[in-house]
mmCIF file of C-alpha atoms in Angstrom:
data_model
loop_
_atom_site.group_PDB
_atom_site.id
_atom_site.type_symbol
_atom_site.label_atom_id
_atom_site.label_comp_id
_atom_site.label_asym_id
_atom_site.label_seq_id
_atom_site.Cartn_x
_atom_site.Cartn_y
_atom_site.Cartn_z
ATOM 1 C CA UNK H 1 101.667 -6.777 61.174
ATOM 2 C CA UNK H 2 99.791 -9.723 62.491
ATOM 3 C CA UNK H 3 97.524 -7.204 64.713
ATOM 4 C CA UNK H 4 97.013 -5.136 61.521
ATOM 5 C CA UNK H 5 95.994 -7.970 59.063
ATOM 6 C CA UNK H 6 93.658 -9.568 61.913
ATOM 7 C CA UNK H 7 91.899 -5.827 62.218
ATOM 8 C CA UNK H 8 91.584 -5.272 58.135
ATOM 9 C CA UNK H 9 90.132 -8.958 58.384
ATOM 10 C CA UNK H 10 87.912 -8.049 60.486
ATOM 11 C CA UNK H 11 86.737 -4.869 58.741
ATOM 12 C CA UNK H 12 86.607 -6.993 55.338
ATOM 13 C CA UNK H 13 84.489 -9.137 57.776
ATOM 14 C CA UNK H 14 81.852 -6.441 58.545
ATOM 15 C CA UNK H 15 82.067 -4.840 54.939
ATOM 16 C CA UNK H 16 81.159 -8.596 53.599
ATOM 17 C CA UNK H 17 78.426 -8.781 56.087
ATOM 18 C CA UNK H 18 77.127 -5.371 55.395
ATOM 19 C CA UNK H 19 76.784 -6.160 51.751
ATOM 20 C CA UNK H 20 75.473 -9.450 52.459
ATOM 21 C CA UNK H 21 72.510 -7.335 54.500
ATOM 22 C CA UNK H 22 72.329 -4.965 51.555
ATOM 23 C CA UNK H 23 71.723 -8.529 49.133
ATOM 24 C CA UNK H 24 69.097 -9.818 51.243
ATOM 25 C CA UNK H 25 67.489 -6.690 51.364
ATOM 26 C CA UNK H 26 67.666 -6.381 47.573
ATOM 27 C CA UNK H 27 67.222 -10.285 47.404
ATOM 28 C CA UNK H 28 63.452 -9.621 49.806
ATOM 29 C CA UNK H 29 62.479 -6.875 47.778
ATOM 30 C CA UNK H 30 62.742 -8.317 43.942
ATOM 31 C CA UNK H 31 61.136 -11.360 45.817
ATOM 32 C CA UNK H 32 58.342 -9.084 46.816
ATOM 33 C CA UNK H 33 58.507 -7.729 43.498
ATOM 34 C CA UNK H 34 58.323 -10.949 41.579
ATOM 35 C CA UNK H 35 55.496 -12.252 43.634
ATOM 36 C CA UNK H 36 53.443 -8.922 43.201
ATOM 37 C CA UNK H 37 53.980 -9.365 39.239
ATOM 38 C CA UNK H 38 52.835 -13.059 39.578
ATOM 39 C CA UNK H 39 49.707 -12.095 40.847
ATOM 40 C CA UNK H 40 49.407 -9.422 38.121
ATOM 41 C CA UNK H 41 49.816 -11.759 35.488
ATOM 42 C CA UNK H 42 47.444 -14.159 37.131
ATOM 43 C CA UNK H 43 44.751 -11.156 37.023
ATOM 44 C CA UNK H 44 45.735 -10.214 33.615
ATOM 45 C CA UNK H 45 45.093 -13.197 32.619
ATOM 46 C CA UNK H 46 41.819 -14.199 34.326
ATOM 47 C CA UNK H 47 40.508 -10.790 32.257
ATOM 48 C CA UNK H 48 41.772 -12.084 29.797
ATOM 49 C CA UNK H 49 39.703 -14.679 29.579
ATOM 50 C CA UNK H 50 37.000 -12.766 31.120
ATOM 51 C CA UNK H 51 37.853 -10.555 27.724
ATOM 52 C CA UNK H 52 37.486 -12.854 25.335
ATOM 53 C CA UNK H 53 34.282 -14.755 26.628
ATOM 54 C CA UNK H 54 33.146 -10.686 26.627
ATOM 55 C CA UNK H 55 34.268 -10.327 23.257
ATOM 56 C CA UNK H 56 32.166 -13.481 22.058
ATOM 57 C CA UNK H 57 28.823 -12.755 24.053
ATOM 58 C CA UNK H 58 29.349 -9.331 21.851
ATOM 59 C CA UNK H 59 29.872 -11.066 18.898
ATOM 60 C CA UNK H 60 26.708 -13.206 19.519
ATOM 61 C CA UNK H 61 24.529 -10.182 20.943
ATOM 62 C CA UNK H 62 25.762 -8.171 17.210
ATOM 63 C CA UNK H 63 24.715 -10.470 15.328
ATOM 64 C CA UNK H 64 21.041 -10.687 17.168
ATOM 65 C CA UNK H 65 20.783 -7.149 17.077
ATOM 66 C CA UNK H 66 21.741 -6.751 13.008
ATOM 67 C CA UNK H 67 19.275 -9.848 12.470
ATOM 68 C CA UNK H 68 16.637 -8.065 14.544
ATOM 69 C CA UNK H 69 17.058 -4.822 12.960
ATOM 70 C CA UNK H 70 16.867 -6.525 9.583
ATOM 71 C CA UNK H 71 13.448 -8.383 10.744
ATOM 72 C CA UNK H 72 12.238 -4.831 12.492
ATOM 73 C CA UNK H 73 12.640 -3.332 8.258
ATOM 74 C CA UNK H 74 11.082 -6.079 6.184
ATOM 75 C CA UNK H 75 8.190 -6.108 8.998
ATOM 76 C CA UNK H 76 8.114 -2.347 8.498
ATOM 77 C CA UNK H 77 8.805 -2.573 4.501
ATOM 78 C CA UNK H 78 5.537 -5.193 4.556
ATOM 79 C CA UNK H 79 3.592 -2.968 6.633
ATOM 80 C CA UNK H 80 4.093 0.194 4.540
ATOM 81 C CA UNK H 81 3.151 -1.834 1.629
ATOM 82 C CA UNK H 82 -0.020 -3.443 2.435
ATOM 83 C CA UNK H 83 -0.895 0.076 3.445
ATOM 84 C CA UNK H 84 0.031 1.368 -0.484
ATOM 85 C CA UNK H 85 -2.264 -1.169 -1.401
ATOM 86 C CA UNK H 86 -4.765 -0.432 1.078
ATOM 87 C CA UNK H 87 -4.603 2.925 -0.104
ATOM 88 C CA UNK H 88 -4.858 1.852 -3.292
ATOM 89 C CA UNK H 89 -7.723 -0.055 -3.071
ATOM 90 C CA UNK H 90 -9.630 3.043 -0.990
ATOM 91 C CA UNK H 91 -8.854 4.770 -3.922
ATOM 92 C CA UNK H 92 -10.310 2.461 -6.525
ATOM 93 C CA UNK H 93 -13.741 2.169 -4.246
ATOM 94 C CA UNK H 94 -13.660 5.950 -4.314
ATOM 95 C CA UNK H 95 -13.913 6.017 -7.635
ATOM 96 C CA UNK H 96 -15.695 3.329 -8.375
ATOM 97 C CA UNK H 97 -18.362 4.668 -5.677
ATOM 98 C CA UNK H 98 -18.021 8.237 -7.731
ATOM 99 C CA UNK H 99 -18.849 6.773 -11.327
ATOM 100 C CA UNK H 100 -21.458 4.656 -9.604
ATOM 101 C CA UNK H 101 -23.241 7.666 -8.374
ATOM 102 C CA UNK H 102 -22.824 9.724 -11.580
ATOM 103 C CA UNK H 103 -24.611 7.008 -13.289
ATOM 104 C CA UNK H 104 -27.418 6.714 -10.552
ATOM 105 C CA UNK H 105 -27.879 10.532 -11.069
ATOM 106 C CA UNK H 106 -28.271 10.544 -14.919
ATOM 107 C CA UNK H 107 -30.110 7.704 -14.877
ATOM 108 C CA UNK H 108 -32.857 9.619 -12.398
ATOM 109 C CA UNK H 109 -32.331 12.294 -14.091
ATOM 110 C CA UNK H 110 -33.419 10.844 -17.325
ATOM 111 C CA UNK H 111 -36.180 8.682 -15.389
ATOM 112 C CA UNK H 112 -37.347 11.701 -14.112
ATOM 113 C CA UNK H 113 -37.612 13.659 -17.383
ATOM 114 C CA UNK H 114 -39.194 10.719 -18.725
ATOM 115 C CA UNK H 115 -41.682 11.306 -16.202
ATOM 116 C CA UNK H 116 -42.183 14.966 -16.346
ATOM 117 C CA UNK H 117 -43.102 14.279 -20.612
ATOM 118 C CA UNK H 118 -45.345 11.378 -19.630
ATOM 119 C CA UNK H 119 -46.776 13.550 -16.431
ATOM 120 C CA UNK H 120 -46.863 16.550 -19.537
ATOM 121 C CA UNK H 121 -48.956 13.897 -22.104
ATOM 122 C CA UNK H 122 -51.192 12.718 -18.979
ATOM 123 C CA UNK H 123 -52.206 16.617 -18.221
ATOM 124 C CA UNK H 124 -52.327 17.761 -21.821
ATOM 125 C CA UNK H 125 -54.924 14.694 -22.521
ATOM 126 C CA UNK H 126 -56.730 15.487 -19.597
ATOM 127 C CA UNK H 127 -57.493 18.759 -20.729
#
């Protein structure tokens, strides 16, 4: 009996030490695992920082890019109208220039039948 309890002490023994094994292995490898998440989180959260300095250098870069597209149309806005009134103005010359030359031609026209009666008196008292 004494011989028998000694020998299932002794398998208890190597049973106890085999799980112990299996613990340390288990034990190593959530170590492992928990340092390998640490990291993670340490790179998660460098890009998250990287993220949100991203996140404000696009907020600041939007905001540019709406103010420079707003500038771009009220350059382009004044542009198309000082060409309306450039046009405009071409316009009014034209027509200006037109009644201008209207009145140049009657008026030789009538200076020039003036001259053809008078150039008509001058021959008829000639005769």
């Amino acid at each position: 009996m004494y011989q028998d309890a000694k020998e299932e002490i002794e398998q208890l023994k190597v049973q106890l030490q085999e799980m112990q094994n299996v613990h340390k292995i288990t034990e190593s490898s959530l170590n492992a695992d928990l340092e390998s998440l640490k990291a993670e989180l340490s790179q998660k959260s460098q890009l998250q920082t990287i993220i949100s300095k991203l996140e404000q250098q696009l907020s600041v870069v939007d905001t540019k890019h709406k103010e420079e597209i707003s500038f771009i149309l009220d350059e382009s806005n004044r542009n198309n109208k000082m060409y309306q009134d450039a046009k405009d103005e071409v316009e009014a010359v034209k027509v200006k220039i037109s009644r201008n030359a209207t009145n140049v031609y009657k008026t030789t026209e009538s200076s020039l039948q003036r001259l053809g009666s008078e150039d008509r008196c001058w021959q008829e008292t000639r005769v």
